[in-house]
XYZ file of N, CA and C in Angstrom:
813
model
N 84.480 90.191 187.305
C 85.409 90.735 186.416
C 86.143 90.345 185.138
N 86.076 91.015 184.152
C 86.668 90.589 182.969
C 87.780 90.467 183.022
N 88.317 89.037 182.381
C 89.697 88.850 182.166
C 90.478 89.500 181.289
N 91.838 89.207 180.918
C 92.437 90.301 179.892
C 91.898 89.855 178.588
N 91.791 88.497 178.089
C 91.436 88.002 176.966
C 90.038 88.554 176.619
N 89.080 88.300 177.705
C 87.792 89.290 177.207
C 88.078 90.609 177.241
N 88.503 91.248 177.700
C 88.868 92.890 177.685
C 89.361 93.219 176.240
N 90.465 92.040 175.657
C 91.408 92.829 174.325
C 90.144 92.417 173.165
N 89.296 91.105 173.183
C 88.348 91.258 172.301
C 87.376 92.338 172.274
N 86.980 93.029 173.322
C 86.263 93.685 173.463
C 86.869 95.248 173.035
N 87.959 95.203 173.231
C 88.814 96.565 172.888
C 88.907 96.385 170.996
N 89.189 95.349 170.792
C 89.428 94.598 169.111
C 88.037 95.369 168.406
N 86.836 94.900 168.737
C 85.377 94.642 168.360
C 85.485 96.462 168.282
N 85.530 97.160 169.444
C 85.047 98.179 169.553
C 86.070 99.169 168.239
N 86.940 99.019 168.370
C 88.133 99.925 167.258
C 87.392 99.237 165.974
N 87.107 98.175 165.489
C 86.557 97.999 164.259
C 85.087 98.648 164.204
N 84.191 98.510 165.353
C 82.723 99.363 165.016
C 83.163 100.921 164.688
N 84.267 101.417 165.364
C 84.341 102.790 165.219
C 84.961 103.026 163.902
N 85.777 102.580 163.377
C 86.428 102.548 162.083
C 85.120 102.366 161.329
N 84.606 101.677 161.106
C 83.332 101.190 160.080
C 82.371 102.523 160.420
N 82.348 102.838 161.515
C 81.319 103.847 161.489
C 81.809 105.382 160.847
N 83.143 105.452 161.191
C 84.006 106.864 160.632
C 83.705 106.737 158.904
N 84.105 105.439 158.350
C 83.887 105.383 156.897
C 82.493 105.466 156.443
N 81.481 104.991 157.160
C 80.067 105.102 156.652
C 79.427 106.430 156.791
N 80.347 107.117 157.640
C 79.648 108.373 157.901
C 80.253 109.310 156.861
N 81.546 109.118 156.489
C 82.149 110.011 155.331
C 81.449 109.683 154.304
N 81.481 108.661 153.953
C 80.615 108.029 152.655
C 79.045 108.542 152.329
N 78.468 108.670 153.501
C 76.886 108.831 153.625
C 77.253 110.737 153.190
N 78.066 111.243 153.286
C 77.979 112.669 153.236
C 78.597 113.187 151.837
N 79.482 112.084 150.950
C 79.961 112.286 149.687
C 78.823 112.140 148.512
N 78.894 113.209 147.748
C 77.700 113.403 146.355
C 78.357 113.430 145.458
N 78.191 113.047 144.544
C 78.758 113.147 143.095
C 78.611 114.423 142.644
N 79.426 114.988 142.143
C 79.439 116.193 141.355
C 79.505 116.464 139.942
N 79.076 117.423 139.247
C 78.997 117.658 138.240
C 80.456 117.876 137.362
N 80.677 117.888 135.894
C 81.739 117.906 135.135
C 82.548 119.276 135.877
N 81.472 120.372 135.584
C 82.022 121.821 135.867
C 82.665 121.759 137.175
N 81.877 121.033 138.452
C 82.143 121.309 139.903
C 83.637 120.663 139.793
N 83.728 119.362 139.201
C 85.031 118.700 139.532
C 86.443 119.500 138.510
N 85.761 120.326 137.639
C 87.082 121.182 136.733
C 87.341 122.042 137.679
N 86.610 122.778 138.436
C 86.718 123.987 139.282
C 87.530 123.696 140.635
N 87.336 122.007 141.063
C 87.950 121.790 142.311
C 89.302 121.417 142.045
N 89.595 120.516 140.912
C 90.599 119.680 140.841
C 91.696 120.775 139.756
N 91.084 121.429 138.904
C 92.171 121.903 138.221
C 93.168 122.648 138.702
N 93.141 123.228 139.745
C 93.921 124.190 140.557
C 95.321 123.272 141.005
N 94.910 121.839 141.060
C 95.810 120.684 141.407
C 96.499 119.985 140.234
N 96.204 120.416 139.527
C 96.945 119.933 138.106
C 97.969 120.674 137.799
N 99.256 120.134 137.193
C 100.185 120.712 136.836
C 100.876 120.320 135.539
N 101.725 121.160 135.048
C 102.530 120.632 133.784
C 103.991 120.424 134.283
N 104.527 119.245 133.740
C 105.714 119.008 134.046
C 106.705 118.859 132.761
N 107.808 119.685 132.557
C 108.640 119.725 131.267
C 109.767 119.163 131.751
N 110.597 118.488 130.893
C 111.853 117.918 130.411
C 112.622 119.382 129.819
N 113.703 119.807 130.394
C 114.348 121.073 129.792
C 115.564 120.576 129.718
N 116.250 121.006 128.092
C 117.675 120.682 128.087
C 118.511 121.676 128.677
N 119.956 121.724 128.556
C 120.622 122.540 128.700
C 120.706 124.078 128.165
N 119.749 124.181 127.257
C 119.532 125.637 126.727
C 118.381 125.864 126.961
N 117.674 125.137 128.298
C 116.718 125.629 128.499
C 115.302 125.370 127.412
N 115.498 124.513 126.433
C 114.685 124.174 125.527
C 113.447 123.207 126.141
N 112.191 123.003 126.200
C 111.604 122.018 126.435
C 111.572 120.852 125.272
N 111.753 119.892 125.811
C 112.397 118.733 125.053
C 110.851 117.954 125.177
N 110.207 117.719 125.915
C 108.866 116.923 126.249
C 108.428 117.488 127.305
N 107.188 117.361 127.500
C 106.403 117.310 128.770
C 105.389 116.759 129.002
N 104.582 116.382 130.142
C 103.485 115.828 130.670
C 102.598 116.640 131.783
N 101.786 115.688 132.435
C 100.744 116.468 133.115
C 101.247 115.912 134.681
N 100.766 116.163 135.653
C 101.066 115.737 136.989
C 99.803 116.353 137.910
N 99.705 115.469 139.034
C 98.805 116.217 139.970
C 99.368 116.164 141.221
N 98.782 117.505 142.074
C 99.550 117.428 143.848
C 98.676 116.806 144.410
N 99.495 116.055 145.265
C 98.418 114.885 146.365
C 98.871 115.337 147.773
N 99.480 116.732 147.916
C 99.969 117.229 149.193
C 99.947 118.567 148.961
N 99.630 119.132 150.252
C 99.457 120.795 150.160
C 101.069 121.133 150.123
N 102.102 120.385 150.596
C 103.480 120.597 150.442
C 104.066 120.495 149.174
N 103.308 120.419 147.930
C 104.250 120.223 146.700
C 104.559 119.119 146.188
N 103.839 117.918 147.155
C 104.054 116.364 146.493
C 103.194 116.169 145.298
N 104.044 115.936 144.357
C 103.136 115.602 142.848
C 103.306 114.086 142.217
N 102.214 113.756 141.755
C 102.187 112.318 141.214
C 102.123 112.367 139.947
N 102.741 111.604 139.078
C 102.968 111.626 137.557
C 103.686 110.292 137.051
N 103.606 110.176 135.957
C 104.244 109.013 135.266
C 105.673 109.213 135.209
N 106.167 107.639 135.515
C 107.815 107.694 135.350
C 108.397 108.126 133.884
N 107.839 107.676 132.748
C 108.216 107.761 131.571
C 107.859 109.677 131.321
N 107.123 110.159 132.075
C 107.147 111.400 131.887
C 108.217 112.489 132.010
N 109.074 111.817 133.361
C 110.503 112.528 133.718
C 111.781 111.591 133.331
N 111.434 110.476 132.870
C 112.513 109.580 132.249
C 113.523 110.503 131.243
N 114.643 110.407 131.650
C 115.489 111.187 130.543
C 115.574 112.476 130.518
N 115.228 113.167 131.765
C 115.172 114.561 131.826
C 116.667 115.075 132.118
N 116.798 116.259 131.740
C 118.129 117.115 132.060
C 117.802 117.733 133.113
N 116.697 118.517 133.217
C 116.224 119.343 134.241
C 114.686 119.463 134.040
N 114.037 119.156 135.351
C 112.690 119.369 135.399
C 111.862 120.327 136.024
N 111.010 120.981 135.432
C 110.312 122.365 135.895
C 108.671 121.842 135.748
N 108.232 122.356 136.817
C 106.448 122.105 136.885
C 105.744 123.453 137.259
N 105.045 123.674 136.287
C 104.038 124.779 135.950
C 102.856 124.755 136.701
N 102.488 125.084 137.610
C 101.123 125.228 138.349
C 100.074 126.199 137.488
N 99.168 126.063 138.184
C 97.708 126.600 137.426
C 97.813 128.134 137.600
N 98.482 128.684 138.249
C 98.743 130.097 138.404
C 99.869 130.683 137.700
N 100.665 129.623 136.822
C 101.693 129.899 135.928
C 102.796 130.046 136.805
N 103.129 129.984 137.900
C 104.537 130.066 138.759
C 105.109 128.740 138.237
N 106.181 128.945 138.251
C 107.194 127.733 137.692
C 108.124 127.502 138.745
N 108.380 126.092 139.267
C 109.247 125.757 140.442
C 110.511 124.488 139.765
N 111.392 124.730 139.965
C 112.450 123.365 139.812
C 111.797 122.290 140.789
N 111.853 120.863 140.112
C 111.835 120.046 141.337
C 113.032 119.582 142.160
N 112.407 119.531 143.489
C 113.376 119.711 144.240
C 113.862 118.202 144.394
N 113.360 116.974 144.198
C 113.848 115.822 144.392
C 112.646 115.030 144.203
N 112.891 113.382 144.086
C 112.115 112.219 143.926
C 111.900 111.683 145.252
N 110.463 111.524 145.412
C 110.346 110.722 146.856
C 109.987 109.166 146.587
N 109.856 108.987 145.459
C 109.712 107.662 144.937
C 109.403 107.320 143.644
N 109.798 106.308 142.820
C 109.484 106.166 141.420
C 109.718 104.400 141.231
N 108.904 104.109 139.980
C 108.878 102.745 139.727
C 108.911 102.428 137.959
N 109.878 101.951 137.373
C 109.996 102.389 135.707
C 109.094 101.548 135.344
N 108.742 100.167 136.118
C 107.756 99.228 135.563
C 106.216 99.574 135.708
N 105.911 100.014 136.805
C 104.700 100.344 137.005
C 104.350 101.383 136.311
N 105.229 102.383 136.203
C 105.539 103.634 135.495
C 104.829 104.845 136.442
N 105.273 105.147 137.668
C 104.873 106.281 138.377
C 105.931 107.086 139.106
N 105.898 108.122 139.247
C 106.905 108.852 139.899
C 106.500 109.757 140.947
N 106.877 109.796 141.818
C 106.292 111.059 143.032
C 107.305 112.137 143.139
N 106.942 113.144 142.884
C 108.118 114.407 142.945
C 107.894 115.407 143.984
N 108.857 116.420 144.160
C 108.567 117.092 145.461
C 109.086 118.470 144.851
N 108.294 119.671 144.832
C 108.548 120.958 144.789
C 108.873 121.720 145.863
N 109.401 122.833 146.130
C 109.619 123.680 147.544
C 108.330 124.421 147.508
N 107.315 124.320 148.137
C 106.281 125.284 148.198
C 105.197 124.313 149.113
N 104.480 125.387 149.807
C 103.520 125.339 150.728
C 102.037 125.693 150.458
N 101.274 124.978 150.933
C 99.642 125.691 150.908
C 99.085 125.314 149.730
N 99.505 124.364 148.868
C 98.875 124.098 147.479
C 97.342 123.314 147.497
N 96.993 123.733 146.878
C 95.476 122.472 146.722
C 96.015 121.548 146.195
N 95.459 120.438 146.798
C 95.447 118.773 146.158
C 94.534 118.082 146.024
N 94.787 117.080 145.260
C 93.567 116.236 144.760
C 93.433 115.108 145.916
N 92.120 114.729 146.238
C 91.891 113.859 147.006
C 91.824 112.293 146.709
N 92.680 111.470 147.305
C 92.541 110.004 146.551
C 91.496 109.058 147.026
N 90.861 108.584 145.804
C 89.687 107.386 146.258
C 90.071 106.158 146.255
N 89.051 105.215 146.542
C 89.444 104.160 146.618
C 89.391 103.665 145.086
N 90.195 102.299 144.835
C 90.338 101.970 143.486
C 90.334 100.532 143.557
N 90.399 99.866 144.766
C 90.337 98.141 144.619
C 89.569 97.666 143.998
N 88.192 98.154 144.001
C 86.858 97.660 143.531
C 85.926 98.687 142.421
N 86.576 98.761 141.516
C 85.953 99.883 140.652
C 84.930 99.154 139.488
N 84.191 99.748 139.275
C 82.796 99.243 138.986
C 83.011 99.431 137.209
N 82.763 98.465 136.211
C 82.684 99.066 134.881
C 81.643 99.540 134.539
N 81.656 100.937 133.810
C 80.722 101.600 133.692
C 80.546 102.874 134.218
N 81.312 103.267 135.287
C 81.529 104.019 136.227
C 81.952 105.080 135.413
N 81.475 106.379 135.561
C 81.859 107.573 134.722
C 83.244 108.344 135.369
N 83.753 108.916 134.510
C 85.568 109.148 134.990
C 85.554 110.677 134.114
N 86.527 111.166 134.829
C 87.037 112.524 134.215
C 88.500 112.501 134.067
N 89.114 113.232 133.112
C 90.499 113.550 133.157
C 90.708 114.746 132.868
N 91.993 115.399 133.405
C 92.170 116.900 133.214
C 93.978 116.743 133.313
N 94.258 117.225 131.869
C 95.857 117.039 131.380
C 96.018 118.203 130.352
N 97.209 118.180 129.697
C 97.385 119.093 128.669
C 97.708 118.215 127.508
N 96.688 117.752 126.611
C 96.627 117.051 125.472
C 97.567 117.984 124.282
N 98.699 117.429 123.851
C 99.389 118.658 122.669
C 99.782 119.680 123.146
N 99.788 120.009 124.290
C 100.123 121.419 124.794
C 99.018 122.323 125.165
N 97.603 121.750 125.072
C 96.515 122.583 125.279
C 96.204 122.237 127.177
N 96.920 123.237 127.921
C 96.662 122.884 129.246
C 95.381 122.750 129.852
N 95.394 122.045 130.718
C 94.084 122.036 131.573
C 92.829 121.811 130.809
N 92.825 120.947 129.570
C 91.910 120.234 129.057
C 91.023 119.273 129.760
N 89.636 119.255 129.766
C 88.661 118.368 130.625
C 88.334 117.523 129.519
N 88.225 116.149 129.751
C 87.489 115.233 129.057
C 86.799 113.990 130.103
N 85.475 113.316 129.461
C 85.114 112.537 130.537
C 84.906 111.214 129.380
N 84.673 110.095 130.083
C 83.888 109.052 129.884
C 83.634 107.983 130.728
N 83.948 106.650 130.740
C 83.879 105.853 131.884
C 84.657 104.735 131.965
N 84.898 103.904 132.723
C 85.591 102.773 133.102
C 85.060 101.702 132.029
N 85.800 101.319 131.052
C 85.257 100.168 130.277
C 85.892 98.837 130.613
N 86.570 98.586 131.442
C 87.201 97.647 132.005
C 88.239 97.888 132.822
N 88.598 96.712 133.756
C 89.771 96.778 134.440
C 90.801 95.403 133.945
N 91.749 95.547 133.536
C 92.803 94.367 133.059
C 93.658 94.111 133.876
N 93.914 92.758 134.107
C 94.906 92.410 135.238
C 96.011 91.288 134.701
N 97.189 91.754 135.165
C 98.122 90.884 134.931
C 99.052 90.387 136.194
N 98.613 89.512 136.658
C 99.581 88.808 137.844
C 98.804 90.049 138.934
N 99.644 90.663 139.680
C 99.333 91.429 140.880
C 98.861 93.034 140.261
N 99.116 93.156 139.121
C 99.088 94.568 138.725
C 97.671 94.285 137.911
N 97.185 95.733 137.726
C 96.273 96.066 136.687
C 96.033 97.473 136.108
N 95.489 97.560 135.185
C 95.241 98.761 134.272
C 93.719 99.253 134.353
N 93.493 100.471 134.588
C 91.901 100.864 134.339
C 91.710 101.328 132.866
N 91.028 100.394 132.201
C 90.860 100.883 130.873
C 89.579 101.762 130.670
N 89.719 102.992 129.895
C 88.747 104.080 130.043
C 88.364 104.495 128.547
N 87.422 104.974 128.444
C 86.968 105.552 127.336
C 87.329 107.148 127.112
N 87.729 107.815 128.311
C 88.439 109.002 128.670
C 89.239 109.160 127.633
N 89.163 110.499 126.714
C 90.577 110.535 125.805
C 91.939 110.749 126.577
N 92.721 110.174 126.199
C 93.972 110.332 126.496
C 95.071 110.418 125.423
N 95.741 111.636 125.482
C 96.538 111.725 124.388
C 97.972 112.336 124.619
N 98.865 112.699 123.825
C 99.891 113.146 124.070
C 100.027 114.563 124.927
N 100.846 114.526 125.831
C 100.663 115.564 127.148
C 99.842 115.203 128.149
N 98.698 114.585 128.109
C 97.640 114.126 129.013
C 98.638 112.951 130.091
N 99.607 112.605 129.581
C 100.307 111.535 130.479
C 100.705 112.072 132.020
N 100.300 111.251 132.877
C 100.551 111.813 134.261
C 99.779 112.533 135.021
N 98.604 113.061 134.489
C 97.529 113.594 134.970
C 96.254 112.844 135.954
N 95.662 113.251 136.382
C 94.532 112.292 136.976
C 93.236 112.005 136.229
N 93.075 110.732 136.879
C 91.632 110.202 136.276
C 90.840 110.199 137.458
N 89.821 111.018 137.336
C 88.868 111.057 138.415
C 87.500 110.543 138.534
N 87.005 109.842 139.597
C 85.590 109.585 139.859
C 84.853 110.904 139.803
N 83.234 110.771 140.085
C 82.452 111.915 140.293
C 82.587 112.492 141.466
N 83.210 111.953 142.407
C 83.392 112.781 143.841
C 84.689 113.707 143.434
N 85.351 113.845 142.222
C 86.549 114.491 142.218
C 87.785 113.981 142.944
N 87.560 112.531 143.180
C 88.589 111.906 143.762
C 89.810 111.241 142.664
N 90.827 111.186 142.615
C 91.729 110.644 141.833
C 91.682 109.007 142.346
N 91.460 108.308 140.997
C 91.445 106.958 141.179
C 92.889 106.542 140.298
N 93.522 107.215 139.423
C 94.552 106.410 138.476
C 95.151 107.687 138.030
N 96.554 107.528 137.556
C 97.218 108.344 136.707
C 96.873 108.099 135.008
N 96.630 108.737 134.558
C 96.066 108.905 132.793
C 97.830 108.355 132.379
N 97.738 107.330 131.326
C 98.795 106.754 131.135
C 99.235 106.581 129.688
N 98.268 106.245 128.847
C 98.485 105.889 127.868
C 97.147 105.845 126.997
N 97.480 106.347 125.392
C 96.357 106.239 124.734
C 96.589 106.193 123.113
N 95.638 105.906 122.212
C 96.121 105.408 120.965
C 95.422 105.822 119.860
N 96.393 106.254 119.053
C 96.036 107.122 117.536
C 94.944 105.774 116.610
N 93.950 106.417 116.399
C 93.094 105.528 115.666
C 92.592 104.254 116.312
N 92.866 104.180 117.626
C 92.313 102.981 118.234
C 90.831 103.038 119.124
N 90.435 104.203 118.829
C 88.866 104.320 119.389
C 88.918 104.913 120.697
N 87.818 104.601 121.240
C 88.099 105.211 122.932
C 88.911 104.403 123.748
N 90.213 104.148 123.567
C 90.747 103.136 124.064
C 92.056 103.869 124.980
N 91.812 104.137 126.193
C 92.747 104.875 127.137
C 93.175 103.991 127.854
N 94.304 103.922 129.159
C 94.623 103.505 130.203
C 95.067 104.198 131.173
N 94.864 103.714 132.383
C 95.287 104.554 133.577
C 95.716 103.453 134.634
N 96.779 103.786 135.574
C 97.201 103.172 136.623
C 96.449 103.724 137.885
N 95.719 102.330 138.621
C 95.054 102.622 139.679
C 95.862 102.976 140.747
N 95.566 103.816 141.601
C 96.314 104.613 142.607
C 96.634 103.299 143.503
N 96.081 102.025 144.211
C 96.545 101.717 144.951
C 97.754 100.906 144.709
N 98.448 100.599 143.273
C 99.762 100.394 142.899
C 100.868 101.381 143.407
N 100.368 102.561 143.806
C 101.337 103.555 144.256
C 101.974 103.430 145.754
N 103.224 103.152 145.973
C 103.590 102.830 147.269
C 103.337 104.113 147.981
N 102.831 103.642 149.320
C 102.993 104.628 150.179
C 102.219 106.060 150.116
N 101.290 106.062 148.776
C 100.657 107.247 148.432
C 99.503 107.834 149.525
N 99.327 106.993 150.606
C 98.678 107.458 151.982
C 98.916 107.987 153.159
N 100.731 107.699 152.869
C 101.393 108.060 154.081
C 101.493 109.344 154.592
N 101.619 109.287 155.898
C 101.476 111.108 156.488
C 102.652 111.666 155.788
N 103.903 111.249 156.064
C 105.125 111.781 155.807
C 105.820 110.975 154.408
N 105.554 112.201 153.391
C 106.420 111.529 152.073
C 107.585 112.558 152.020
N 108.901 112.015 152.191
C 110.096 112.781 152.250
C 110.699 112.434 151.021
N 111.757 113.058 150.340
C 112.713 113.068 149.499
C 113.686 111.990 149.504
N 113.756 110.900 148.704
C 114.436 109.892 148.829
C 115.941 110.063 147.897
N 115.705 111.057 146.679
C 116.723 111.022 145.630
C 116.637 112.495 145.541
N 117.730 112.966 145.381
C 117.800 114.264 144.947
C 117.875 114.144 143.405
N 117.541 115.467 142.612
C 117.603 115.443 141.441
C 118.996 114.726 140.783
N 120.175 115.145 141.311
C 121.506 114.787 140.978
C 121.623 113.711 140.959
N 121.143 112.422 141.974
C 121.237 111.296 141.946
C 119.910 110.390 141.046
N 118.930 111.139 140.780
C 118.028 110.597 140.022
C 118.300 110.796 138.248
N 119.264 111.632 138.356
C 119.598 112.229 136.956
C 121.011 111.261 136.535
N 121.574 110.960 137.316
C 122.756 109.759 137.183
C 122.230 108.649 136.736
N 120.930 108.386 137.200
C 120.353 106.950 136.688
C 119.402 106.801 135.414
N 118.921 107.886 135.607
C 117.857 108.161 134.406
C 117.810 109.501 133.714
N 119.010 110.260 133.803
C 119.096 111.724 132.958
C 119.791 111.171 131.390
N 120.265 112.245 131.024
C 120.986 112.345 129.671
C 120.362 111.637 128.580
N 119.301 111.549 128.556
C 118.536 110.689 127.352
C 117.480 111.537 126.785
N 117.766 112.909 126.934
C 116.689 113.907 126.410
C 116.563 113.831 124.878
N 117.790 113.736 124.248
C 117.546 113.813 122.973
C 116.738 112.653 122.193
N 117.022 111.486 122.971
C 116.261 110.326 122.099
C 114.704 110.373 122.737
N 113.960 111.289 123.535
C 113.001 111.247 123.951
C 111.926 112.076 122.573
N 110.780 111.336 122.216
C 110.194 112.106 120.953
C 108.724 112.200 121.011
N 108.280 112.132 122.471
C 106.873 112.221 122.609
C 106.593 113.255 123.797
N 105.427 113.844 124.086
C 104.806 114.450 125.086
C 103.957 113.694 125.814
N 103.670 112.465 125.422
C 102.605 111.215 126.137
C 103.327 110.051 125.822
N 102.401 108.868 125.747
C 103.063 107.491 125.723
C 102.923 106.920 124.216
N 103.879 106.763 123.387
C 103.959 105.821 122.167
C 104.128 104.535 122.358
N 103.467 103.644 121.767
C 103.523 102.408 121.815
C 105.153 102.078 121.466
N 105.644 102.928 120.389
C 107.008 102.701 120.107
C 108.284 103.379 121.042
N 107.753 103.739 121.880
C 108.924 104.204 122.766
C 109.631 102.858 123.136
N 110.799 102.643 123.409
C 111.946 101.609 123.775
C 112.245 101.907 125.018
N 111.441 102.363 126.187
C 111.736 102.325 127.465
C 111.686 101.111 128.481
N 111.223 100.075 127.764
C 111.082 98.611 128.472
C 110.184 98.773 129.688
N 109.055 99.640 129.385
C 107.993 100.107 130.232
C 107.313 98.514 130.155
N 106.764 98.200 131.569
C 105.799 97.108 131.401
C 104.289 97.140 131.302
N 104.304 98.461 131.289
C 102.899 99.049 131.372
C 102.647 99.117 129.921
N 103.606 99.379 129.042
C 103.619 99.764 127.420
C 103.615 98.411 127.084
N 104.610 97.497 127.382
C 104.668 95.856 126.602
C 103.176 95.437 127.043
N 102.633 95.412 127.889
C 101.674 94.620 128.252
C 100.370 95.299 127.509
N 100.449 96.706 127.489
C 99.292 97.238 126.701
C 99.385 96.877 125.033
N 100.817 96.600 124.433
C 100.940 96.203 123.366
C 100.626 94.902 122.899
N 100.636 93.834 123.991
C 100.677 92.673 123.743
C 98.855 92.499 123.565
N 98.502 93.152 124.706
C 96.830 93.044 124.776
C 96.169 93.396 123.369
N 96.742 94.532 122.974
C 95.668 95.313 121.909
C 96.302 94.656 120.405
N 97.329 94.129 120.338
C 98.041 93.766 118.858
C 97.586 92.009 118.728
N 97.659 91.374 120.013
C 97.513 89.969 120.037
C 96.172 89.471 120.378
N 95.336 90.458 120.525
C 93.951 90.070 121.042
C 94.131 89.286 122.634
N 94.876 89.775 123.328
C 94.727 88.947 124.789
C 94.466 90.018 125.853
N 93.095 90.054 125.590
C 92.385 91.216 126.586
C 91.735 90.403 127.777
N 92.413 90.109 128.790
C 91.727 89.486 129.889
C 91.169 90.521 130.600
N 89.907 90.170 131.014
C 89.044 91.224 131.663
C 89.073 91.029 133.116
N 88.628 91.776 134.132
C 88.546 91.517 135.338
C 88.293 90.347 136.050
C-alpha cells in the first residue's frame, strides 16, 4: 500500500503532466493567420476611447481593446489621464459611458476600464514572457482619427529596465493608436501600443501584457467609480495636447522617460 507521501508525489506529477498535455494540445492546433484574417477576427474588439469636456467636445482620444465579453477594456493610462468624461465607441458605432476603472498604473501606463454591456467579441491574450526578435506583429488602432487602421511590422527588440520591459517594434504607432493591441500572427494580443516617434524611423513601443496585473483573472470587477477616478486624475483636460504619446508630455510617465533616455542618450539595452 502506498504511503501518503508517495500518493502526493504521484498526484503532483499527474497534475503537471495533464497541464503540459493541455498546453501542448492547445499549441498544436494553433495556426498563424494572414493579416486579413487577423483584421477580421480582431477589429470588432478594438474601440475608440474619447476624453470629452463639459461641452461634449472631444479633447483627445486613443484606442483600446476588449479583453472580456462583458465590456472589460484595456488601454494606456495616458489615454484616460486628465479626462472629464470618458466615452467608448465600439466597432458598430455604439457609444457607451465608462462605468468605472478596474485597475490602472500610471508608471507602467495601463488602465483597465469597464463599460456596461455583454456578449462582446474580445481579443485573446498571448504569451509575452519569451518574445522572439524578428517575430511579425500587427497593430489595429485609430492613428490621427483614422479608425481601425491596420499596420504590420516585426519585433525589433525587447528593452529591459529592471523588472519592466518594452517591446520595440517596426509596426507604425502614431497619435491615436495609443492603447490599441499589438498582435502576434495567431491574432492574440501581446502588447498595448504605447508610443511612436515622428521622424524616428520605424520605432514604436508596446507594453508586454505580462506586466498587466490580473489580466488573466476570471473575475475583473470595478475598483474605482468614475467619480473616484476623476477626483484623482481628472480636470486636466485643457492641458492635454495629444491623441497619442508625445515625448514632450509632462505626465511623469516612467515609460516615456525611459524611452526618452534610451533614444536621446543612446542607452539602448537589448534583451
